Amino acid sequence: DAGITQSPRHKVTETGTPVTLRCHQTENHRYMYWYRQDPGHGLRLIHYSYGVKDTDKGEVSDGYSVSRSKTEDFLLTLESATSSQTSVYFCAMASGGFSDTQYFGPGTRLTVL
Amino acid sequence: DQQVKQNSPSLSVQEGRISILNCDYTNSMFDYFLWYKKYPAEGPTFLISISSIKDKNEDGRFTVFLNKSAKHLSLHIVPSQPGDSAVYFCAASRSGNTPLVFGKGTRLSVIA
């Protein structure tokens, strides 16, 4: 099922350019998350949202910002991409709270040259 | 400082045998634990969870054991199947008040 999608699925960009990744859900879930997955680091939380316009920082938020103007969309922006932000980015959603089961999107592979 | 640790980056098991994946945590306030499974080029999917009021939870071939005094949990897969080959992430939460903290993952290979 495609209750949560991410776009683009792949992106190559250059250092210093802004990049926005989009997460879209159709389940009306309140909680949404952005993670990055890197070899040797597992899944690390970048930012999360617990409602429209309600967001907070995660473990690795430096260099990233987020916005949530509608329940269904959670945007992750890299203001000025750096090579250290080359990663696979996953979005997730949950309905009932922080310990509720999270449902993940398919991921976006971002390469910063 | 890593609060959730999966000390084995990889594990190889023969088909039909038991797979045991381990996870240790350092924060004694964690009271809810989950396992996620991830195939290549896909997002993680929820597998099984356990609350700190229990010491065991079963779902088909998957069983999670929790040892609170040792701050240790393990995922048992019996019998292991080739389709179980994936990366398994352990995650923990504190009373539902904080986002999940994930371990680094263990890559399981089930050999036919």
Coordinates of N, CA, C and O in Angstrom, one line a residue, chain A residues 26-94:
Chain A
T26 N -1.4 9.7 3.4 CA -2.9 9.8 3.1 C -3.7 9.2 4.3 O -4.9 8.9 4.1
E27 N -3.0 9.0 5.4 CA -3.7 8.3 6.5 C -4.2 9.3 7.6 O -4.7 8.8 8.7
N28 N -3.9 10.6 7.4 CA -4.3 11.6 8.4 C -3.7 11.3 9.8 O -4.2 11.6 10.9
H29 N -2.4 10.8 9.7 CA -1.7 10.5 11.0 C -1.1 11.8 11.5 O -0.6 12.7 10.7
R30 N -1.1 12.0 12.8 CA -0.7 13.2 13.4 C 0.9 13.3 13.5 O 1.4 14.4 13.3
Y31 N 1.5 12.2 13.7 CA 3.0 12.3 13.9 C 3.7 11.9 12.6 O 3.4 11.0 11.9
M32 N 4.7 12.7 12.3 CA 5.6 12.5 11.2 C 7.0 12.7 11.5 O 7.4 13.5 12.4
Y33 N 7.9 11.9 10.9 CA 9.3 11.9 11.2 C 10.2 12.0 10.0 O 9.8 11.4 9.0
W34 N 11.4 12.5 10.1 CA 12.4 12.4 9.1 C 13.7 11.8 9.7 O 14.1 12.2 10.8
Y35 N 14.2 10.7 9.1 CA 15.4 10.0 9.5 C 16.4 10.0 8.4 O 16.0 10.1 7.2
R36 N 17.6 9.8 8.8 CA 18.6 9.5 7.8 C 19.3 8.2 8.1 O 19.4 7.9 9.3
Q37 N 19.6 7.4 7.1 CA 20.3 6.2 7.4 C 21.6 6.2 6.7 O 21.8 6.4 5.5
D38 N 22.7 5.9 7.5 CA 24.0 5.9 7.0 C 24.7 4.6 7.5 O 24.4 4.2 8.6
P39 N 25.6 4.1 6.7 CA 26.4 2.9 7.2 C 27.1 3.1 8.5 O 27.7 4.2 8.7
G40 N 26.9 2.2 9.4 CA 27.5 2.3 10.7 C 26.8 3.2 11.7 O 27.2 3.3 12.9
H41 N 25.7 3.8 11.3 CA 25.0 4.7 12.2 C 23.5 4.3 12.3 O 22.8 4.9 13.2
G42 N 23.0 3.5 11.5 CA 21.6 3.1 11.6 C 20.7 4.2 11.3 O 21.0 5.0 10.4
L43 N 19.5 4.3 11.9 CA 18.5 5.3 11.7 C 18.7 6.4 12.7 O 18.6 6.2 13.9
R44 N 18.9 7.6 12.2 CA 19.0 8.8 13.2 C 17.9 9.8 12.9 O 17.7 10.2 11.7
L45 N 17.3 10.3 13.9 CA 16.2 11.2 13.8 C 16.7 12.6 13.5 O 17.5 13.1 14.2
I46 N 16.1 13.2 12.5 CA 16.5 14.6 12.1 C 15.5 15.6 12.7 O 16.0 16.5 13.4
H47 N 14.3 15.5 12.4 CA 13.2 16.3 12.9 C 12.0 15.5 13.0 O 11.8 14.5 12.3
Y48 N 11.0 16.0 13.8 CA 9.7 15.3 13.8 C 8.6 16.3 14.0 O 8.9 17.5 14.4
S49 N 7.4 15.9 13.8 CA 6.2 16.8 13.9 C 5.2 16.0 14.6 O 4.9 14.9 14.4
Y50 N 4.5 16.7 15.6 CA 3.4 16.1 16.3 C 2.1 16.9 16.0 O 1.1 16.8 16.8
G51 N 2.0 17.6 14.9 CA 0.8 18.2 14.4 C 1.2 19.3 13.4 O 2.4 19.7 13.3
V52 N 0.1 19.9 12.8 CA 0.4 21.0 11.8 C 1.1 22.1 12.6 O 0.6 22.6 13.6
K53 N 2.2 22.5 12.0 CA 3.0 23.6 12.5 C 3.7 23.3 13.8 O 4.4 24.2 14.4
D54 N 3.6 22.1 14.3 CA 4.3 21.7 15.5 C 5.4 20.7 15.2 O 5.2 19.6 14.8
T55 N 6.6 21.3 15.3 CA 7.8 20.5 14.9 C 8.9 20.6 16.0 O 8.9 21.6 16.8
D56 N 9.8 19.6 16.0 CA 10.9 19.7 17.0 C 12.1 19.0 16.4 O 12.0 18.3 15.4
K57 N 13.3 19.3 17.0 CA 14.5 18.8 16.5 C 14.8 17.4 17.0 O 14.4 17.1 18.2
G58 N 15.5 16.6 16.2 CA 15.9 15.3 16.6 C 17.4 15.3 16.9 O 18.0 16.4 17.2
E59 N 18.0 14.2 16.8 CA 19.4 14.0 17.2 C 20.4 14.7 16.2 O 21.4 15.2 16.7
V60 N 20.0 14.8 15.0 CA 21.0 15.3 14.0 C 20.3 16.4 13.1 O 20.3 16.3 11.9
S61 N 19.9 17.4 13.8 CA 19.1 18.4 13.1 C 19.9 19.6 12.4 O 19.4 20.3 11.6
D62 N 21.2 19.7 12.8 CA 22.0 20.8 12.2 C 22.0 20.7 10.7 O 22.4 19.7 10.1
G63 N 21.7 21.8 10.0 CA 21.8 21.9 8.6 C 20.5 21.5 7.9 O 20.4 21.6 6.7
Y64 N 19.5 21.2 8.7 CA 18.2 20.8 8.2 C 17.1 21.7 8.8 O 17.2 22.1 10.0
S65 N 16.0 21.9 8.0 CA 14.8 22.5 8.6 C 13.6 21.8 8.0 O 13.7 21.0 7.0
V66 N 12.5 21.9 8.7 CA 11.3 21.2 8.3 C 10.1 22.2 8.3 O 10.1 23.2 9.0
S67 N 9.1 21.8 7.6 CA 7.8 22.5 7.7 C 6.6 21.6 7.5 O 6.7 20.6 6.8
R68 N 5.6 21.9 8.2 CA 4.4 21.1 8.1 C 3.2 22.0 8.2 O 2.7 22.4 9.2
S69 N 2.7 22.4 7.0 CA 1.6 23.3 6.9 C 0.3 22.6 6.7 O -0.8 23.2 6.9
K70 N 0.3 21.3 6.4 CA -0.9 20.5 6.2 C -0.6 19.1 6.9 O 0.6 18.7 6.9
T71 N -1.6 18.5 7.4 CA -1.4 17.2 8.0 C -0.7 16.2 7.1 O 0.2 15.4 7.6
E72 N -1.0 16.2 5.8 CA -0.5 15.2 4.9 C 0.9 15.4 4.4 O 1.5 14.5 3.9
D73 N 1.5 16.6 4.6 CA 2.8 16.9 4.0 C 3.8 17.3 5.1 O 3.5 18.2 5.9
F74 N 5.0 16.7 5.0 CA 6.1 17.1 5.9 C 7.3 17.3 5.0 O 7.8 16.3 4.3
L75 N 7.8 18.5 4.9 CA 8.9 18.8 4.1 C 10.2 18.9 4.8 O 10.3 19.5 5.9
L76 N 11.3 18.4 4.3 CA 12.6 18.5 4.8 C 13.5 19.3 3.9 O 13.6 19.0 2.7
T77 N 14.1 20.4 4.4 CA 14.9 21.2 3.6 C 16.4 21.3 4.0 O 16.6 21.4 5.2
L78 N 17.2 21.1 3.1 CA 18.7 21.3 3.3 C 19.0 22.7 2.8 O 18.9 22.9 1.6
E79 N 19.2 23.6 3.6 CA 19.4 25.0 3.2 C 20.5 25.2 2.2 O 20.4 25.9 1.2
S80 N 21.6 24.5 2.5 CA 22.8 24.6 1.7 C 23.5 23.2 1.8 O 24.2 23.0 2.7
A81 N 23.2 22.4 0.8 CA 23.6 21.0 0.9 C 25.2 20.8 1.0 O 25.9 21.5 0.4
T82 N 25.6 19.9 1.9 CA 27.0 19.5 2.0 C 27.2 18.0 1.7 O 26.2 17.3 1.8
S83 N 28.4 17.7 1.4 CA 28.7 16.3 1.1 C 28.4 15.3 2.3 O 28.0 14.2 2.1
S84 N 28.4 15.8 3.5 CA 28.1 15.0 4.7 C 26.6 14.7 4.8 O 26.2 13.9 5.6
Q85 N 25.8 15.4 4.0 CA 24.4 15.1 3.9 C 24.0 14.1 2.9 O 22.8 13.8 2.7
T86 N 25.0 13.6 2.2 CA 24.7 12.4 1.3 C 24.3 11.3 2.1 O 24.9 10.9 3.1
S87 N 23.1 10.8 1.8 CA 22.5 9.8 2.7 C 21.2 9.2 2.1 O 20.8 9.7 1.0
V88 N 20.6 8.3 2.7 CA 19.2 7.8 2.4 C 18.3 8.4 3.5 O 18.6 8.2 4.7
Y89 N 17.3 9.1 3.0 CA 16.4 9.8 3.9 C 15.0 9.0 4.0 O 14.5 8.7 2.9
F90 N 14.6 8.7 5.2 CA 13.3 8.1 5.3 C 12.3 9.0 6.1 O 12.7 9.6 7.1
C91 N 11.1 9.0 5.6 CA 10.0 9.7 6.3 C 9.2 8.6 7.0 O 9.1 7.4 6.5
A92 N 8.6 8.9 8.1 CA 7.7 7.9 8.8 C 6.5 8.7 9.3 O 6.5 9.9 9.6
M93 N 5.4 7.9 9.6 CA 4.2 8.5 10.2 C 3.7 7.5 11.3 O 4.0 6.3 11.3
A94 N 3.0 8.1 12.2 CA 2.4 7.4 13.3 C 1.1 8.1 13.7 O 1.1 9.3 13.7

